[in-house]
Tab-separated table of C-alpha atoms in Angstrom:
chain	number	residue	atom	x	y	z
A	1	MET	CA	0.076	-16.367	-8.321
A	2	LEU	CA	3.124	-16.485	-6.044
A	3	GLY	CA	0.910	-17.970	-3.331
A	4	CYS	CA	-0.137	-20.755	-5.707
A	5	ILE	CA	3.511	-21.539	-6.395
A	6	ASN	CA	4.276	-21.468	-2.676
A	7	LYS	CA	1.414	-23.805	-1.744
A	8	GLY	CA	1.362	-26.010	-4.833
A	9	ILE	CA	5.050	-26.776	-5.279
A	10	THR	CA	6.897	-28.720	-2.616
A	11	SER	CA	10.365	-28.277	-4.111
A	12	ARG	CA	12.281	-25.161	-3.085
A	13	ASP	CA	15.146	-25.608	-5.558
A	14	LYS	CA	16.065	-22.626	-7.689
A	15	GLU	CA	15.771	-24.799	-10.818
A	16	VAL	CA	12.045	-25.121	-10.060
A	17	ILE	CA	11.086	-21.800	-8.447
A	18	ILE	CA	12.854	-19.353	-10.800
A	19	PRO	CA	11.324	-20.687	-14.064
A	20	LEU	CA	7.875	-20.698	-12.460
A	21	TYR	CA	8.343	-17.155	-11.184
A	22	SER	CA	9.673	-15.979	-14.555
A	23	ALA	CA	6.808	-17.560	-16.476
A	24	LEU	CA	3.853	-16.983	-14.155
A	25	VAL	CA	4.510	-14.034	-11.826
A	26	ARG	CA	6.943	-11.594	-13.427
A	27	PRO	CA	4.843	-11.049	-16.598
A	28	HIS	CA	2.043	-9.699	-14.373
A	29	LEU	CA	4.457	-7.299	-12.671
A	30	GLU	CA	5.936	-6.056	-15.949
A	31	TYR	CA	2.881	-5.907	-18.203
A	32	CYS	CA	2.899	-2.587	-20.145
A	33	VAL	CA	5.306	-1.143	-17.598
A	34	GLN	CA	6.483	1.573	-20.008
A	35	LEU	CA	2.995	3.070	-19.792
A	36	TRP	CA	2.238	2.751	-16.092
A	37	SER	CA	5.687	2.782	-14.465
A	38	PRO	CA	5.234	3.350	-10.722
A	39	LEU	CA	5.403	6.972	-9.683
A	40	TYR	CA	5.972	6.663	-5.944
A	41	LYS	CA	8.597	4.773	-3.958
A	42	LYS	CA	5.904	2.923	-2.003
A	43	ASP	CA	4.558	1.497	-5.273
A	44	VAL	CA	8.056	0.473	-6.406
A	45	ASP	CA	8.608	-1.224	-3.035
A	46	ARG	CA	5.258	-2.996	-3.264
A	47	LEU	CA	6.188	-4.480	-6.637
A	48	GLU	CA	9.698	-5.336	-5.517
A	49	ARG	CA	8.299	-7.114	-2.430
A	50	VAL	CA	6.872	-9.843	-4.666
A	51	GLN	CA	10.318	-10.665	-6.047
A	52	ARG	CA	11.793	-10.450	-2.546
A	53	MET	CA	9.299	-13.061	-1.330
A	54	ASP	CA	10.003	-15.308	-4.309
A	55	THR	CA	13.760	-15.269	-3.824
A	56	ARG	CA	13.310	-15.893	-0.103
A	57	MET	CA	11.369	-19.111	-0.901
A	58	ILE	CA	14.446	-20.729	-2.442
A	59	LYS	CA	16.251	-23.237	-0.270
A	60	GLY	CA	19.501	-21.928	1.191
A	61	LEU	CA	18.989	-18.288	0.184
A	62	GLY	CA	16.343	-17.116	2.652
A	63	SER	CA	18.815	-15.627	5.116
A	64	LEU	CA	20.843	-13.653	2.540
A	65	PRO	CA	20.143	-9.958	1.838
A	66	TYR	CA	17.941	-9.299	-1.202
A	67	GLU	CA	20.758	-7.987	-3.433
A	68	ASP	CA	22.899	-11.050	-2.664
A	69	ARG	CA	19.989	-13.368	-3.482
A	70	LEU	CA	19.509	-11.607	-6.829
A	71	ARG	CA	23.221	-11.868	-7.635
A	72	GLU	CA	23.268	-15.561	-6.655
A	73	LEU	CA	20.274	-16.290	-8.907
A	74	GLY	CA	21.409	-14.136	-11.821
A	75	LEU	CA	18.324	-11.899	-11.587
A	76	PHE	CA	17.947	-8.134	-11.686
A	77	SER	CA	15.685	-6.012	-9.533
A	78	LEU	CA	12.367	-5.113	-11.121
A	79	GLU	CA	13.392	-1.456	-11.085
A	80	LYS	CA	16.503	-2.237	-13.135
A	81	ARG	CA	14.415	-4.342	-15.516
A	82	ARG	CA	11.970	-1.440	-15.948
A	83	HIS	CA	14.854	0.919	-16.679
A	84	ARG	CA	16.316	-1.510	-19.237
A	85	GLY	CA	12.871	-1.972	-20.813
A	86	ASP	CA	12.462	1.789	-21.114
A	87	LEU	CA	15.771	2.094	-22.968
A	88	ILE	CA	14.899	-0.819	-25.269
A	89	ALA	CA	11.533	0.773	-26.074
A	90	MET	CA	13.308	4.089	-26.692
A	91	PHE	CA	15.689	2.347	-29.129
A	92	GLN	CA	12.723	0.839	-30.962
A	93	TYR	CA	11.046	4.228	-31.246
A	94	LEU	CA	14.160	6.000	-32.449
A	95	LYS	CA	15.898	3.449	-34.642
A	96	ASP	CA	13.931	0.274	-35.107
A	97	CYS	CA	10.416	-0.814	-35.925
A	98	TYR	CA	8.516	2.238	-34.561
A	99	LYS	CA	10.765	4.918	-36.059
A	100	GLU	CA	7.909	6.902	-37.639
A	101	ASP	CA	6.119	7.182	-34.273
A	102	GLY	CA	9.359	8.043	-32.483
A	103	ASP	CA	9.956	11.045	-34.722
A	104	SER	CA	6.742	12.598	-33.429
A	105	LEU	CA	7.337	11.635	-29.777
A	106	PHE	CA	10.891	12.935	-29.339
A	107	THR	CA	12.742	16.088	-30.326
A	108	ARG	CA	16.266	15.492	-31.532
A	109	SER	CA	19.076	17.900	-30.831
A	110	HIS	CA	20.504	19.423	-33.996
A	111	ILE	CA	23.666	20.542	-32.231
A	112	GLU	CA	24.963	17.018	-31.722
A	113	LYS	CA	25.868	14.903	-34.726
A	114	TRP	CA	24.475	11.779	-33.100
A	115	CYS	CA	21.217	10.903	-31.454
A	116	LYS	CA	20.820	13.249	-28.479
A	117	LEU	CA	17.298	14.175	-27.419
A	118	LEU	CA	15.969	17.414	-26.012
A	119	LEU	CA	14.077	17.432	-22.745
A	120	GLY	CA	10.999	19.586	-23.170
A	121	ARG	CA	9.386	21.796	-20.561
A	122	PHE	CA	6.344	20.759	-18.621
A	123	ARG	CA	4.169	22.387	-15.984
A	124	LEU	CA	3.228	19.399	-13.843
A	125	ASP	CA	5.611	17.074	-12.005
A	126	THR	CA	3.663	14.022	-13.090
A	127	ARG	CA	4.405	14.855	-16.742
A	128	GLY	CA	8.090	14.337	-15.979
A	129	LYS	CA	7.323	10.716	-15.100
A	130	PHE	CA	5.905	9.923	-18.571
A	131	PHE	CA	7.922	7.465	-20.640
A	132	THR	CA	8.829	10.108	-23.201
A	133	LEU	CA	10.441	12.347	-20.557
A	134	ARG	CA	11.734	10.022	-17.833
A	135	THR	CA	13.899	8.124	-20.314
A	136	ILE	CA	15.547	11.012	-22.163
A	137	SER	CA	18.275	11.761	-19.601
A	138	HIS	CA	19.198	8.053	-19.379
A	139	TRP	CA	19.300	7.833	-23.188
A	140	ASN	CA	21.503	10.912	-23.483
A	141	ASN	CA	23.940	9.438	-20.931
A	142	LEU	CA	24.486	6.253	-22.945
A	143	PRO	CA	27.836	5.952	-24.727
A	144	ARG	CA	27.793	6.705	-28.431
A	145	GLU	CA	28.574	3.115	-29.491
A	146	VAL	CA	25.484	1.903	-27.595
A	147	VAL	CA	23.183	4.490	-29.163
A	148	ASP	CA	24.611	3.816	-32.629
A	149	SER	CA	23.974	0.070	-32.405
A	150	PRO	CA	22.818	-1.250	-35.776
A	151	ALA	CA	20.254	-3.691	-34.382
A	152	LEU	CA	18.182	-4.258	-31.271
A	153	ASP	CA	20.084	-7.399	-30.275
A	154	THR	CA	23.386	-5.512	-30.440
A	155	PHE	CA	21.867	-2.690	-28.380
A	156	LYS	CA	20.754	-5.175	-25.691
A	157	ILE	CA	24.229	-6.726	-25.524
A	158	TRP	CA	25.845	-3.280	-25.135
A	159	LEU	CA	23.244	-2.273	-22.579
A	160	ASP	CA	23.882	-5.333	-20.405
A	161	ARG	CA	27.622	-4.665	-20.145
């Protein structure tokens, strides 16, 4: 898809490339990412390479380092977007529209008065990469006011700070 944008569009302005990338390419990279999140660094790098190539296509930004290009364009790395998506899905399971399912997926700590989760034991390393386990430590490290957000939109605003 990125190749089609590269060959089919003559403009290299960020006002043209970024909306096309966001609408046509990024959904393929992020589809159901909470279920299949990449396990190995080589897979993360392979996904990130697509966004690197896209940001390099933009006129005037090709020589900048990747992080500077992202900052200039107001984008986040795909890894950061996956992490944010995991926390949003966790919020939905614990507090929002999937609360009934979340009660069976996660074990809450009864010691804390607010929403801390217990990290269960597992025998295989790959089990630790499942959504239900890889997100717990990040969730438990969130400030209380973020976890206690009354609505998903408020949670997203707190999360982006």
